mmCIF file of C-alpha atoms in Angstrom:
data_model
loop_
_atom_site.group_PDB
_atom_site.id
_atom_site.type_symbol
_atom_site.label_atom_id
_atom_site.label_comp_id
_atom_site.label_asym_id
_atom_site.label_seq_id
_atom_site.Cartn_x
_atom_site.Cartn_y
_atom_site.Cartn_z
ATOM 1 C CA MET A 15 0.000 0.000 0.000
ATOM 2 C CA VAL A 16 2.857 2.358 0.798
ATOM 3 C CA SER A 17 4.522 1.665 -2.556
ATOM 4 C CA THR A 18 1.273 2.382 -4.439
ATOM 5 C CA SER A 19 0.788 5.672 -2.598
ATOM 6 C CA PHE A 20 4.412 6.618 -3.154
ATOM 7 C CA ARG A 21 4.143 5.779 -6.864
ATOM 8 C CA SER A 22 0.992 7.920 -7.210
ATOM 9 C CA LEU A 23 2.709 10.797 -5.435
ATOM 10 C CA ALA A 24 5.796 10.427 -7.630
ATOM 11 C CA GLU A 25 3.672 10.415 -10.808
ATOM 12 C CA ALA A 26 1.845 13.554 -9.670
ATOM 13 C CA MET A 27 5.140 15.300 -8.948
ATOM 14 C CA LEU A 28 6.505 14.396 -12.389
ATOM 15 C CA ARG A 29 3.517 16.013 -14.080
ATOM 16 C CA GLY A 30 4.181 19.228 -12.210
ATOM 17 C CA PRO A 31 2.077 21.312 -9.872
ATOM 18 C CA LEU A 32 -1.683 21.402 -10.196
ATOM 19 C CA PRO A 33 -2.858 24.322 -12.309
ATOM 20 C CA LEU A 34 -4.454 27.281 -10.553
ATOM 21 C CA VAL A 35 -8.180 27.194 -11.255
ATOM 22 C CA THR A 36 -10.034 30.506 -11.109
ATOM 23 C CA ASP A 37 -12.836 30.158 -13.673
ATOM 24 C CA ASN A 38 -16.225 28.661 -12.948
ATOM 25 C CA PHE A 39 -18.612 27.446 -15.661
ATOM 26 C CA ASP A 40 -20.114 30.881 -16.201
ATOM 27 C CA THR A 41 -16.799 32.707 -16.664
ATOM 28 C CA PHE A 42 -15.375 29.848 -18.752
ATOM 29 C CA LEU A 43 -18.339 29.901 -21.138
ATOM 30 C CA ALA A 44 -18.238 33.703 -21.360
ATOM 31 C CA LYS A 45 -14.562 33.607 -22.420
ATOM 32 C CA ARG A 46 -14.946 30.954 -25.134
ATOM 33 C CA SER A 47 -16.359 32.414 -28.362
ATOM 34 C CA ASP A 48 -16.683 28.902 -29.855
ATOM 35 C CA LEU A 49 -19.188 28.012 -27.097
ATOM 36 C CA SER A 50 -21.394 31.115 -27.382
ATOM 37 C CA LYS A 51 -24.559 29.249 -28.411
ATOM 38 C CA PHE A 52 -24.465 26.920 -25.422
ATOM 39 C CA TYR A 53 -23.608 29.893 -23.193
ATOM 40 C CA ARG A 54 -26.694 31.736 -24.423
ATOM 41 C CA LEU A 55 -28.857 28.690 -23.671
ATOM 42 C CA TRP A 56 -27.123 28.332 -20.281
ATOM 43 C CA GLN A 57 -28.008 31.948 -19.434
ATOM 44 C CA GLN A 58 -31.644 31.508 -20.501
ATOM 45 C CA SER A 59 -32.113 28.282 -18.566
ATOM 46 C CA SER A 60 -33.386 28.065 -15.012
ATOM 47 C CA LEU A 61 -30.084 26.396 -14.044
ATOM 48 C CA ASN A 62 -27.950 29.489 -14.606
ATOM 49 C CA GLY A 63 -28.406 30.982 -11.141
ATOM 50 C CA SER A 64 -28.672 27.686 -9.273
ATOM 51 C CA LEU A 65 -25.156 26.415 -10.002
ATOM 52 C CA THR A 66 -22.638 27.467 -7.400
ATOM 53 C CA ASP A 67 -19.032 26.647 -6.609
ATOM 54 C CA GLU A 68 -20.215 24.410 -3.750
ATOM 55 C CA LYS A 69 -21.681 21.714 -6.026
ATOM 56 C CA LEU A 70 -19.188 20.050 -8.377
ATOM 57 C CA LEU A 71 -20.453 18.748 -11.708
ATOM 58 C CA THR A 72 -19.393 17.826 -15.221
ATOM 59 C CA ALA A 73 -20.552 19.673 -18.330
ATOM 60 C CA PHE A 74 -20.336 18.190 -21.817
ATOM 61 C CA ILE A 75 -20.590 21.344 -23.925
ATOM 62 C CA PRO A 76 -21.357 21.214 -27.660
ATOM 63 C CA SER A 77 -19.352 23.696 -29.732
ATOM 64 C CA ASP A 78 -21.145 26.286 -31.861
ATOM 65 C CA ASP A 79 -20.462 24.183 -34.970
ATOM 66 C CA ALA A 80 -22.544 21.366 -33.462
ATOM 67 C CA PHE A 81 -25.775 23.370 -33.748
ATOM 68 C CA SER A 82 -27.824 23.864 -36.886
ATOM 69 C CA ASN A 83 -29.445 27.305 -37.165
ATOM 70 C CA ASN A 84 -32.967 25.850 -37.019
ATOM 71 C CA GLU A 85 -32.087 23.717 -34.018
ATOM 72 C CA PHE A 86 -30.695 26.706 -32.136
ATOM 73 C CA LYS A 87 -33.693 28.933 -32.975
ATOM 74 C CA LYS A 88 -36.045 26.207 -31.751
ATOM 75 C CA LEU A 89 -34.222 26.049 -28.414
ATOM 76 C CA VAL A 90 -33.886 29.814 -27.899
ATOM 77 C CA GLY A 91 -37.600 30.316 -28.446
ATOM 78 C CA ASN A 92 -38.763 27.806 -25.828
ATOM 79 C CA ARG A 93 -37.679 27.979 -22.180
ATOM 80 C CA LYS A 94 -38.834 24.441 -21.374
ATOM 81 C CA LEU A 95 -36.825 22.956 -24.259
ATOM 82 C CA THR A 96 -33.840 25.092 -23.260
ATOM 83 C CA ASP A 97 -33.943 23.705 -19.714
ATOM 84 C CA ILE A 98 -34.201 20.113 -20.955
ATOM 85 C CA PHE A 99 -31.364 20.693 -23.422
ATOM 86 C CA VAL A 100 -28.964 22.260 -20.898
ATOM 87 C CA ARG A 101 -29.743 19.627 -18.236
ATOM 88 C CA ARG A 102 -28.951 16.921 -20.813
ATOM 89 C CA TYR A 103 -25.298 18.053 -20.856
ATOM 90 C CA LEU A 104 -24.744 18.214 -17.091
ATOM 91 C CA VAL A 105 -23.764 15.343 -14.791
ATOM 92 C CA ASP A 106 -24.132 15.812 -11.044
ATOM 93 C CA GLU A 107 -20.557 14.729 -10.241
ATOM 94 C CA PRO A 108 -17.089 15.663 -11.432
ATOM 95 C CA LEU A 109 -15.774 13.163 -13.991
ATOM 96 C CA CYS A 110 -12.100 13.038 -14.888
ATOM 97 C CA GLU A 111 -10.765 11.648 -18.142
ATOM 98 C CA PHE A 112 -10.118 8.299 -16.449
ATOM 99 C CA ASP A 113 -13.866 7.988 -15.788
ATOM 100 C CA ILE A 114 -14.908 8.459 -19.404
ATOM 101 C CA ARG A 115 -11.969 7.074 -21.407
ATOM 102 C CA ARG A 116 -11.214 3.387 -21.490
ATOM 103 C CA SER A 117 -7.892 1.840 -22.344
ATOM 104 C CA PRO A 118 -7.448 -0.284 -25.484
ATOM 105 C CA GLY A 119 -8.512 -3.831 -24.749
ATOM 106 C CA GLU A 120 -10.437 -2.809 -21.634
ATOM 107 C CA ILE A 121 -14.063 -3.866 -21.490
ATOM 108 C CA ARG A 122 -16.023 -1.311 -19.526
ATOM 109 C CA ILE A 123 -19.655 -0.395 -19.947
ATOM 110 C CA GLN A 124 -20.295 2.652 -17.824
ATOM 111 C CA THR A 125 -23.094 5.198 -17.967
ATOM 112 C CA TYR A 126 -23.601 8.436 -16.077
ATOM 113 C CA ALA A 127 -26.971 10.045 -15.383
ATOM 114 C CA ASN A 128 -27.414 13.609 -16.560
ATOM 115 C CA LEU A 129 -29.662 16.081 -14.720
ATOM 116 C CA ASN A 130 -32.666 14.839 -16.751
ATOM 117 C CA GLY A 131 -32.049 11.305 -15.483
ATOM 118 C CA GLU A 132 -30.937 10.118 -18.930
ATOM 119 C CA ALA A 133 -27.970 7.801 -19.266
ATOM 120 C CA LEU A 134 -24.891 9.199 -21.015
ATOM 121 C CA ARG A 135 -22.516 6.526 -22.261
ATOM 122 C CA PRO A 136 -18.864 7.262 -22.923
ATOM 123 C CA THR A 137 -17.079 5.132 -25.517
ATOM 124 C CA SER A 138 -13.586 5.134 -27.011
ATOM 125 C CA THR A 139 -12.622 4.381 -30.604
ATOM 126 C CA ASP A 140 -9.228 4.842 -32.265
ATOM 127 C CA GLY A 141 -7.984 7.070 -29.456
ATOM 128 C CA ASP A 142 -11.031 9.358 -29.522
ATOM 129 C CA THR A 143 -13.594 9.562 -26.734
ATOM 130 C CA TYR A 144 -17.304 9.887 -27.502
ATOM 131 C CA ILE A 145 -20.268 10.783 -25.306
ATOM 132 C CA ASP A 146 -23.395 9.242 -26.850
ATOM 133 C CA GLY A 147 -21.856 9.595 -30.303
ATOM 134 C CA ALA A 148 -20.480 13.138 -29.890
ATOM 135 C CA ARG A 149 -16.676 13.263 -30.094
ATOM 136 C CA VAL A 150 -14.837 14.990 -27.258
ATOM 137 C CA GLU A 151 -12.739 17.789 -28.830
ATOM 138 C CA ASP A 152 -11.332 19.353 -25.672
ATOM 139 C CA SER A 153 -11.173 17.293 -22.492
ATOM 140 C CA GLU A 154 -10.864 17.673 -18.759
ATOM 141 C CA ILE A 155 -10.981 21.459 -18.465
ATOM 142 C CA MET A 156 -10.749 22.021 -14.723
ATOM 143 C CA LEU A 157 -13.042 24.700 -13.286
ATOM 144 C CA SER A 158 -13.747 25.843 -9.740
ATOM 145 C CA ASN A 159 -17.153 24.142 -9.765
ATOM 146 C CA GLY A 160 -16.424 21.088 -11.892
ATOM 147 C CA VAL A 161 -15.017 19.749 -15.129
ATOM 148 C CA ALA A 162 -15.866 20.707 -18.723
ATOM 149 C CA TYR A 163 -15.547 18.740 -21.951
ATOM 150 C CA VAL A 164 -16.170 20.295 -25.392
ATOM 151 C CA LEU A 165 -18.083 18.136 -27.899
ATOM 152 C CA ASP A 166 -18.162 18.294 -31.702
ATOM 153 C CA ALA A 167 -21.887 17.439 -31.901
ATOM 154 C CA THR A 168 -25.057 17.582 -29.868
ATOM 155 C CA ILE A 169 -25.887 14.473 -27.857
ATOM 156 C CA ALA A 170 -29.527 13.973 -28.815
ATOM 157 C CA LYS A 171 -31.952 15.487 -31.295
ATOM 158 C CA ASN A 172 -35.261 14.981 -29.481
ATOM 159 C CA TYR A 173 -35.424 17.707 -26.829
ATOM 160 C CA ILE A 174 -38.925 16.860 -25.640
ATOM 161 C CA SER A 175 -38.020 13.355 -24.521
ATOM 162 C CA THR A 176 -36.403 13.043 -21.129
ATOM 163 C CA GLN A 177 -36.273 9.265 -21.034
ATOM 164 C CA PRO A 178 -32.913 7.579 -21.638
ATOM 165 C CA GLY A 179 -32.496 6.464 -25.205
ATOM 166 C CA ASN A 180 -36.026 7.393 -26.252
ATOM 167 C CA ASP A 181 -34.908 9.056 -29.457
ATOM 168 C CA ARG A 182 -32.284 6.447 -30.369
ATOM 169 C CA ARG A 183 -34.125 3.185 -29.878
ATOM 170 C CA ARG A 184 -37.338 1.878 -31.295
ATOM 171 C CA PRO A 185 -39.354 -0.862 -29.619
ATOM 172 C CA THR A 186 -39.055 -4.240 -31.304
ATOM 173 C CA ASN A 187 -41.490 -7.071 -30.853
ATOM 174 C CA VAL A 188 -39.623 -10.348 -30.329
ATOM 175 C CA LEU A 189 -42.156 -12.149 -32.524
ATOM 176 C CA ASN A 190 -41.144 -9.943 -35.479
ATOM 177 C CA ILE A 191 -37.523 -11.086 -35.195
ATOM 178 C CA ILE A 192 -38.243 -14.825 -35.270
ATOM 179 C CA PRO A 193 -38.841 -16.075 -38.866
#
């Protein structure tokens, strides 16, 4: 046990000191021009004022390029859809890269519940990490109230549904499968 602790300490020292973290989600989003659409939705949602530095969470933030113009207009015009959308990208615990990235050859099926109660499933392919099909472009951005990951796509298209996988799966009758 001592050797494991010493090895962990030695590895941490080799990487250098921990970076000084001063930004929270709000200031981080305000500084990043490539995340302005999500920031606007964040500000319009009911969650904006309720997130403090006391509660750590993880945000999977789609970049501006992930949104179509019609999709964004639909969200901006409807507060309920905006809330559902923003909650879809937040997990009520801080997740480091180790939690969402698996090593080659490792078999791990892990899901994390977002604030809507939907399951988000991280996967890894060819060195890239995906969250429900959206590739992680920028990972493990440490903030004072959690961790941020920037995605290249939106996670789900059906903003009305709040049930896990509702928009990705269709019910199949077992009798239809058997010839």
